[in-house]
Short mmCIF file of C-alpha atoms in Angstrom, two decimals:
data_model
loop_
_atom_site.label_atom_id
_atom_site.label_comp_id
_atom_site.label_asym_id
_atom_site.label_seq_id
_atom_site.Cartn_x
_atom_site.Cartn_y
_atom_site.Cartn_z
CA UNK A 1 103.33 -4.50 31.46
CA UNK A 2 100.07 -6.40 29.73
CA UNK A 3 99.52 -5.53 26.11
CA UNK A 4 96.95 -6.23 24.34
CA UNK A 5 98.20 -8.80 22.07
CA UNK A 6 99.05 -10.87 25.22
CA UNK A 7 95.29 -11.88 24.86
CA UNK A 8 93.03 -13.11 21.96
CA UNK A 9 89.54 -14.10 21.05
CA UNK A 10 89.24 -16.77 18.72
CA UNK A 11 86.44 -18.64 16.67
CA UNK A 12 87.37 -21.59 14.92
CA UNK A 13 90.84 -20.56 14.51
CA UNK A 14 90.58 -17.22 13.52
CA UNK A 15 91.03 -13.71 14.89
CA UNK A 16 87.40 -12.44 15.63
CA UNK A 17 86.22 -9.30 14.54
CA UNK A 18 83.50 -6.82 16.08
CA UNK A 19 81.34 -8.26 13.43
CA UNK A 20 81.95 -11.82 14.69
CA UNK A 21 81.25 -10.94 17.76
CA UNK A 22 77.98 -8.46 17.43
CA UNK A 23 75.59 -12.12 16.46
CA UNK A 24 77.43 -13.17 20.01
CA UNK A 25 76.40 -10.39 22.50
CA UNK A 26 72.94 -11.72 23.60
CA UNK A 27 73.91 -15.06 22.41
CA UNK A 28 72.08 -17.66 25.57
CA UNK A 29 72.54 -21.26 23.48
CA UNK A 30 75.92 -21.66 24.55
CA UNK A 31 78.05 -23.85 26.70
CA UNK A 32 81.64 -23.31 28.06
CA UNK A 33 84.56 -24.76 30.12
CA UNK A 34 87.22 -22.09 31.81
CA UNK A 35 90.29 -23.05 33.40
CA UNK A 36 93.55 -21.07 33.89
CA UNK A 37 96.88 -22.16 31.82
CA UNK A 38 100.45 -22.03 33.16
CA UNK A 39 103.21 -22.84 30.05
CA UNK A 40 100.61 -24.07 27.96
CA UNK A 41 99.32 -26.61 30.59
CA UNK A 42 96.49 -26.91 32.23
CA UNK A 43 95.65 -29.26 35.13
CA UNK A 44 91.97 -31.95 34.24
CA UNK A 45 92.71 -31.61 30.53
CA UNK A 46 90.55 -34.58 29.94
CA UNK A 47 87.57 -33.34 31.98
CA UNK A 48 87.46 -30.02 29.98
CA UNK A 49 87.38 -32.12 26.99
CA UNK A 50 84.83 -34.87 28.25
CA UNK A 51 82.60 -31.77 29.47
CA UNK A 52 82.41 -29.93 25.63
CA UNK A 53 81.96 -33.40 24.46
CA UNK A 54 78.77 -34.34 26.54
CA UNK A 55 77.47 -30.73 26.27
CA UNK A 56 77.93 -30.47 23.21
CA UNK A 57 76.02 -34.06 21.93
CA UNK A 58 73.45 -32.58 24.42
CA UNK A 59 73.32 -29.15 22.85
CA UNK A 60 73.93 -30.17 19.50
CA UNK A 61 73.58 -33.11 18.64
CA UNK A 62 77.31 -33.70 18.04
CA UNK A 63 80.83 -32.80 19.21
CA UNK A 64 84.37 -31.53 17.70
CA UNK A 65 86.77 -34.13 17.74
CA UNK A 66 89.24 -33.70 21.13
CA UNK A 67 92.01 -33.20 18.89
CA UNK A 68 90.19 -30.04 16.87
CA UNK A 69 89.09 -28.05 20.12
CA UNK A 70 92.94 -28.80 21.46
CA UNK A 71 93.99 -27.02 18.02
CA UNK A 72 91.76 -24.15 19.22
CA UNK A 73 92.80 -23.52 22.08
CA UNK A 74 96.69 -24.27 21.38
CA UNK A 75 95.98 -21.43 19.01
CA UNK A 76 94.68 -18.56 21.08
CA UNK A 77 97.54 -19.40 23.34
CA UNK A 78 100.76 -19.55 21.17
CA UNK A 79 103.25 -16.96 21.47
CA UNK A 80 100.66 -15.77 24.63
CA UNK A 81 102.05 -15.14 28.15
CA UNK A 82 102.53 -17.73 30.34
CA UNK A 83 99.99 -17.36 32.62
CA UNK A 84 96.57 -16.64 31.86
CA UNK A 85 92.88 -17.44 32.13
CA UNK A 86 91.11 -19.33 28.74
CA UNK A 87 87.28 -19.88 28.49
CA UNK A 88 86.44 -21.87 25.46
CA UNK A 89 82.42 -21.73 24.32
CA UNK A 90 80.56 -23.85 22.13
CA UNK A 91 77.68 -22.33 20.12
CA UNK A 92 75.79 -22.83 17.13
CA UNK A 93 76.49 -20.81 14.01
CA UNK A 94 72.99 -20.35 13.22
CA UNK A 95 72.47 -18.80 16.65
CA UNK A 96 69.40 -19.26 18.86
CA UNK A 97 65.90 -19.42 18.64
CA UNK A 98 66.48 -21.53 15.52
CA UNK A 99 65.14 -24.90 14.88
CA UNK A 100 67.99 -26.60 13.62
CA UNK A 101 71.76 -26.23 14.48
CA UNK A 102 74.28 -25.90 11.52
CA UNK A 103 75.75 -28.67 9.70
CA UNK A 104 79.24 -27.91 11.14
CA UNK A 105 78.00 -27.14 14.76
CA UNK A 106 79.30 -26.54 17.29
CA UNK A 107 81.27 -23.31 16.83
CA UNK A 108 84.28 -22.70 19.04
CA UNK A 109 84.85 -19.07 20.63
CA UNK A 110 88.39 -19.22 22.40
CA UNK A 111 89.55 -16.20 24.87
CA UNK A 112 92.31 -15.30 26.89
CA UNK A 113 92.59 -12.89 29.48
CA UNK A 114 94.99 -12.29 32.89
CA UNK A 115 95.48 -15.28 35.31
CA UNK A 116 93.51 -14.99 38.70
CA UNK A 117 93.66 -17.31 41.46
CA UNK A 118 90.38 -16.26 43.08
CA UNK A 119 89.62 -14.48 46.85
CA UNK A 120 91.37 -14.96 49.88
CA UNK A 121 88.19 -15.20 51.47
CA UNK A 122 86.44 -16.41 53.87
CA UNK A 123 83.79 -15.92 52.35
CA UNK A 124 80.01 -15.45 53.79
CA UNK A 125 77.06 -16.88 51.61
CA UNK A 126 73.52 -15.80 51.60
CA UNK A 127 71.81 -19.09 51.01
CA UNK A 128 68.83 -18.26 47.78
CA UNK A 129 66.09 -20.64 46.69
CA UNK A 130 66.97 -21.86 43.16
CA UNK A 131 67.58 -24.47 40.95
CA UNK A 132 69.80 -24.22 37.87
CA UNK A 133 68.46 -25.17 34.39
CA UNK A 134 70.49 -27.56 32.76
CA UNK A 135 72.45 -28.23 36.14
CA UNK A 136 75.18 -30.72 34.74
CA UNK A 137 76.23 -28.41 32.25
CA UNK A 138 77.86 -25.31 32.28
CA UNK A 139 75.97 -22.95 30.10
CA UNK A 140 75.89 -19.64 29.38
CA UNK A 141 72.60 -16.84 29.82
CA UNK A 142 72.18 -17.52 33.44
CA UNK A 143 71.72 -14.07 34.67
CA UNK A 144 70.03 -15.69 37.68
CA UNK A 145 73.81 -15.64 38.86
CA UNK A 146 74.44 -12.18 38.96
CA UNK A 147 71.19 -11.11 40.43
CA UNK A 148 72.16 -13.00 43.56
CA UNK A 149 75.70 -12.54 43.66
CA UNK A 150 74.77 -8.73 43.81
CA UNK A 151 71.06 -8.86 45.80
CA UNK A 152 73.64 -11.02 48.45
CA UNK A 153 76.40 -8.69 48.22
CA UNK A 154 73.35 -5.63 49.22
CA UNK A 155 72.63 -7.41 51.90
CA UNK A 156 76.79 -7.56 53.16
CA UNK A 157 77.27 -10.85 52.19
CA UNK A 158 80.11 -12.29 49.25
CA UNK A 159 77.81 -14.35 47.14
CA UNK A 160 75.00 -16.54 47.29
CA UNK A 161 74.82 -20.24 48.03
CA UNK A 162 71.64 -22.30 45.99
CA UNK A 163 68.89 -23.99 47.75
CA UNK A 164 66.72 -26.81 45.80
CA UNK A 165 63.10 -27.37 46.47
CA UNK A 166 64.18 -30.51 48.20
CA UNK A 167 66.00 -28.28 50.79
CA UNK A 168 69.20 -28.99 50.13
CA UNK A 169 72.34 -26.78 49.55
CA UNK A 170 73.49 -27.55 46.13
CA UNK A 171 75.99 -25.07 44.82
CA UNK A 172 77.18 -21.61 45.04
CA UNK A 173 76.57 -18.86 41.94
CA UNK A 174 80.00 -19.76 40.40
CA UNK A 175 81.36 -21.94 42.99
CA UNK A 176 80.90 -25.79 43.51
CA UNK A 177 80.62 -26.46 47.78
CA UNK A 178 82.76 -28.92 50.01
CA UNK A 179 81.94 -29.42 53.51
CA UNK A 180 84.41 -30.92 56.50
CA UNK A 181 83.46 -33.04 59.10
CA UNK A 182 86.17 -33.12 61.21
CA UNK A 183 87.27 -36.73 58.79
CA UNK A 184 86.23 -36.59 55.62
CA UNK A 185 85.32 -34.69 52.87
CA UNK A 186 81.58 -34.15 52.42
CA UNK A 187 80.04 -33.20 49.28
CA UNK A 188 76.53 -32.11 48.75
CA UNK A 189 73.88 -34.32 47.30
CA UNK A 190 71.95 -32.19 44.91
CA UNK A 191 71.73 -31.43 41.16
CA UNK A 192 74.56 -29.37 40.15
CA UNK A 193 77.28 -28.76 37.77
CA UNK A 194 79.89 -31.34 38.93
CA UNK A 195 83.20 -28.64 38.27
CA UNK A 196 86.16 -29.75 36.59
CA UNK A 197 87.96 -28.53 39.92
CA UNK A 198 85.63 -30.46 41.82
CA UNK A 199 86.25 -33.64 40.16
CA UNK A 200 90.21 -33.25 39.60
CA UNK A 201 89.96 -33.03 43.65
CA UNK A 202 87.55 -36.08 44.19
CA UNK A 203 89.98 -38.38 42.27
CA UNK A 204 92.52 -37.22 44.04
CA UNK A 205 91.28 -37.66 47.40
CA UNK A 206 90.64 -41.36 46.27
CA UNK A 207 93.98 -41.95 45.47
CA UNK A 208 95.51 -40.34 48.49
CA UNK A 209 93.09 -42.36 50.75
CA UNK A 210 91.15 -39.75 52.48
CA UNK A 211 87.78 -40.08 52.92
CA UNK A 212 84.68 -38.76 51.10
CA UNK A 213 81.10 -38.87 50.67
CA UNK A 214 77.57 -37.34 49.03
CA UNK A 215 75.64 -36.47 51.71
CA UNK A 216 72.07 -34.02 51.27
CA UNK A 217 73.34 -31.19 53.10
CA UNK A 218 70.02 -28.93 54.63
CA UNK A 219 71.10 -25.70 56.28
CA UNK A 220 70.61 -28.00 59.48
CA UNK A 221 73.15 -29.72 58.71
CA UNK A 222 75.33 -26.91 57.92
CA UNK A 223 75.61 -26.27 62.07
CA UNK A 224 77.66 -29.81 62.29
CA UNK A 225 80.10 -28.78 59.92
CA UNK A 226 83.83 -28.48 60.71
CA UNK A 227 84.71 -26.51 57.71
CA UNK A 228 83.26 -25.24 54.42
CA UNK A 229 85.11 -24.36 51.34
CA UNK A 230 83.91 -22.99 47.35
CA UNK A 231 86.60 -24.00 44.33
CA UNK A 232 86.28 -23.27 40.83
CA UNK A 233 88.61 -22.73 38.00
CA UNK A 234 90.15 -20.11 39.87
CA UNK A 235 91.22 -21.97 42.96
CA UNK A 236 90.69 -25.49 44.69
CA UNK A 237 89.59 -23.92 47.89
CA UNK A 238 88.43 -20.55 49.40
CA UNK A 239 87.50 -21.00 53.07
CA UNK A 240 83.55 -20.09 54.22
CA UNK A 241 82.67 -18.73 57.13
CA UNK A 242 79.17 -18.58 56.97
CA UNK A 243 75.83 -19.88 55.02
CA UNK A 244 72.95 -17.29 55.92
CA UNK A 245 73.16 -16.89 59.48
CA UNK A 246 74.70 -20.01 60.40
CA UNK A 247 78.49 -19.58 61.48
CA UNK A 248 80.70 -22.21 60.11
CA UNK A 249 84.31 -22.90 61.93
CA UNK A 250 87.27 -22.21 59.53
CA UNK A 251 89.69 -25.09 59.28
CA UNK A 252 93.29 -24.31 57.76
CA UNK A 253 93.41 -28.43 57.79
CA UNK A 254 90.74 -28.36 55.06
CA UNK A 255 91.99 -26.02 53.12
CA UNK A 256 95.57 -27.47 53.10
CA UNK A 257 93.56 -31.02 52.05
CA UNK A 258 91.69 -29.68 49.09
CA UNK A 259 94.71 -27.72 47.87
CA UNK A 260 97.14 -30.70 48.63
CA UNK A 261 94.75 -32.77 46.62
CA UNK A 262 94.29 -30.78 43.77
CA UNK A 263 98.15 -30.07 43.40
CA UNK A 264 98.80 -33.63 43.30
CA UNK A 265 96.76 -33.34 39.27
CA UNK A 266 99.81 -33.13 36.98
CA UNK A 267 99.87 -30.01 34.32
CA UNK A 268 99.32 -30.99 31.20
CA UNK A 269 100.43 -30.00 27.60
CA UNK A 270 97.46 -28.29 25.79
#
């Protein structure tokens, strides 16, 4: 049975309060990385690091050193259960809507919660017209993503898939996309947040051999498709069936690629 001391929420370290927390509620100058844990390992270690890094110099100005956020997060999950979901966040002590960060920026907020390996699916997309802010990193305050996860879910689909102004299909609300062409692996040519799942897949596909490619994918294109598939944190693929009104064949052979792939990433001690 789950307690509730199988979980935490850290900030730099430490236990955080209500009061800790309160200055955090609204909070939209923020960046994060999620990933799920299994014995203390998780798999793209690096690219979680690299991501708070760059972010971070982005955001503000500078970064904590690899070996501080690993700290961190060792922290929230010693003595945890052995499975569970983490989401570390980077934010500035001196909050938004200020013109300077502090000194010691960035902050580190560290939670844990219950493992999930994401939906079965498949999964049917309403396809939206919008373009993220900030689309290489992975911030928080888009609220964007919920109001079309929800208007799509109203109109009896499972989430929304992004449109640019360029007409291409970039990403899905909390998804990144991966197309199948009956050969390779087809990813779409857009701005968007390149996912840590994403990219722990792409380098594997390289060393295995199989092929890949960007390619700008229009809802045209969608029709020549031999499979479709959405991975995040959660999962390294969930099959689609659909983008708007466009059917798209499911293919059990891409699934069993992405997933082969991203099992071939070794785990790796936080």
């Amino acid at each position: 049975m789950t307690g509730k001391s199988d979980f935490r929420t850290q900030i730099n370290g430490q236990s955080a309060t209500a009061e800790d927390l309160s200055s955090l509620a609204f909070a939209g100058f923020a960046h994060f990385t999620a990933m799920q844990v299994r014995d203390g390992a998780v798999r793209g270690l690096d690219l979680h690091l690299s991501r708070l890094r760059s972010a971070s110099a982005e955001f503000f100005g500078q970064a904590l050193p690899d070996a501080v956020v690993r700290e961190r997060l060792r922290s929230a999950i010693h003595a945890g259960r052995s499975a569970l979901s983490l989401t570390a966040t980077m934010f500035s002590s001196n909050g938004e809507f200020t013109s300077t960060g502090a000194e010691d920026d960035p902050a580190i907020l560290v939670r844990t919660a219950p493992p999930f390996d994401g939906p079965e699916g498949p999964l049917r997309l309403a396809i939206v017209h919008h373009e993220r802010p900030f689309p290489t990193i992975k911030h928080v305050g888009e609220a964007s993503k919920t109001h079309y996860l929800r208007q799509a879910v109203k109109e009896g689909y499972n989430d929304a898939a992004f449109i640019d102004t360029h007409g291409r299909i970039s990403e899905a609300t909390i998804w990144n996309l991966a197309f199948w062409d009956g050969e390779a692996v087809v990813w779409p040519k857009a701005a968007l947040l390149p996912g840590v799942t994403m990219q722990i897949i792409r380098r594997r596909l390289e060393a295995l051999g199989i092929a890949q490619r960007e390619e700008p994918i229009t809802p045209a294109r969608v029709i020549d498709m031999k499979g479709a598939a959405v991975m995040n944190s959660w999962t390294p693929g969930v099959p689609v069936s659909a983008l708007d009104s466009t059917s798209v064949p499911l293919s059990p052979t891409f699934i069993e690629i992405l997933r082969a792939a991203y099992e071939r990433e070794l785990l790796v001690d936080i």
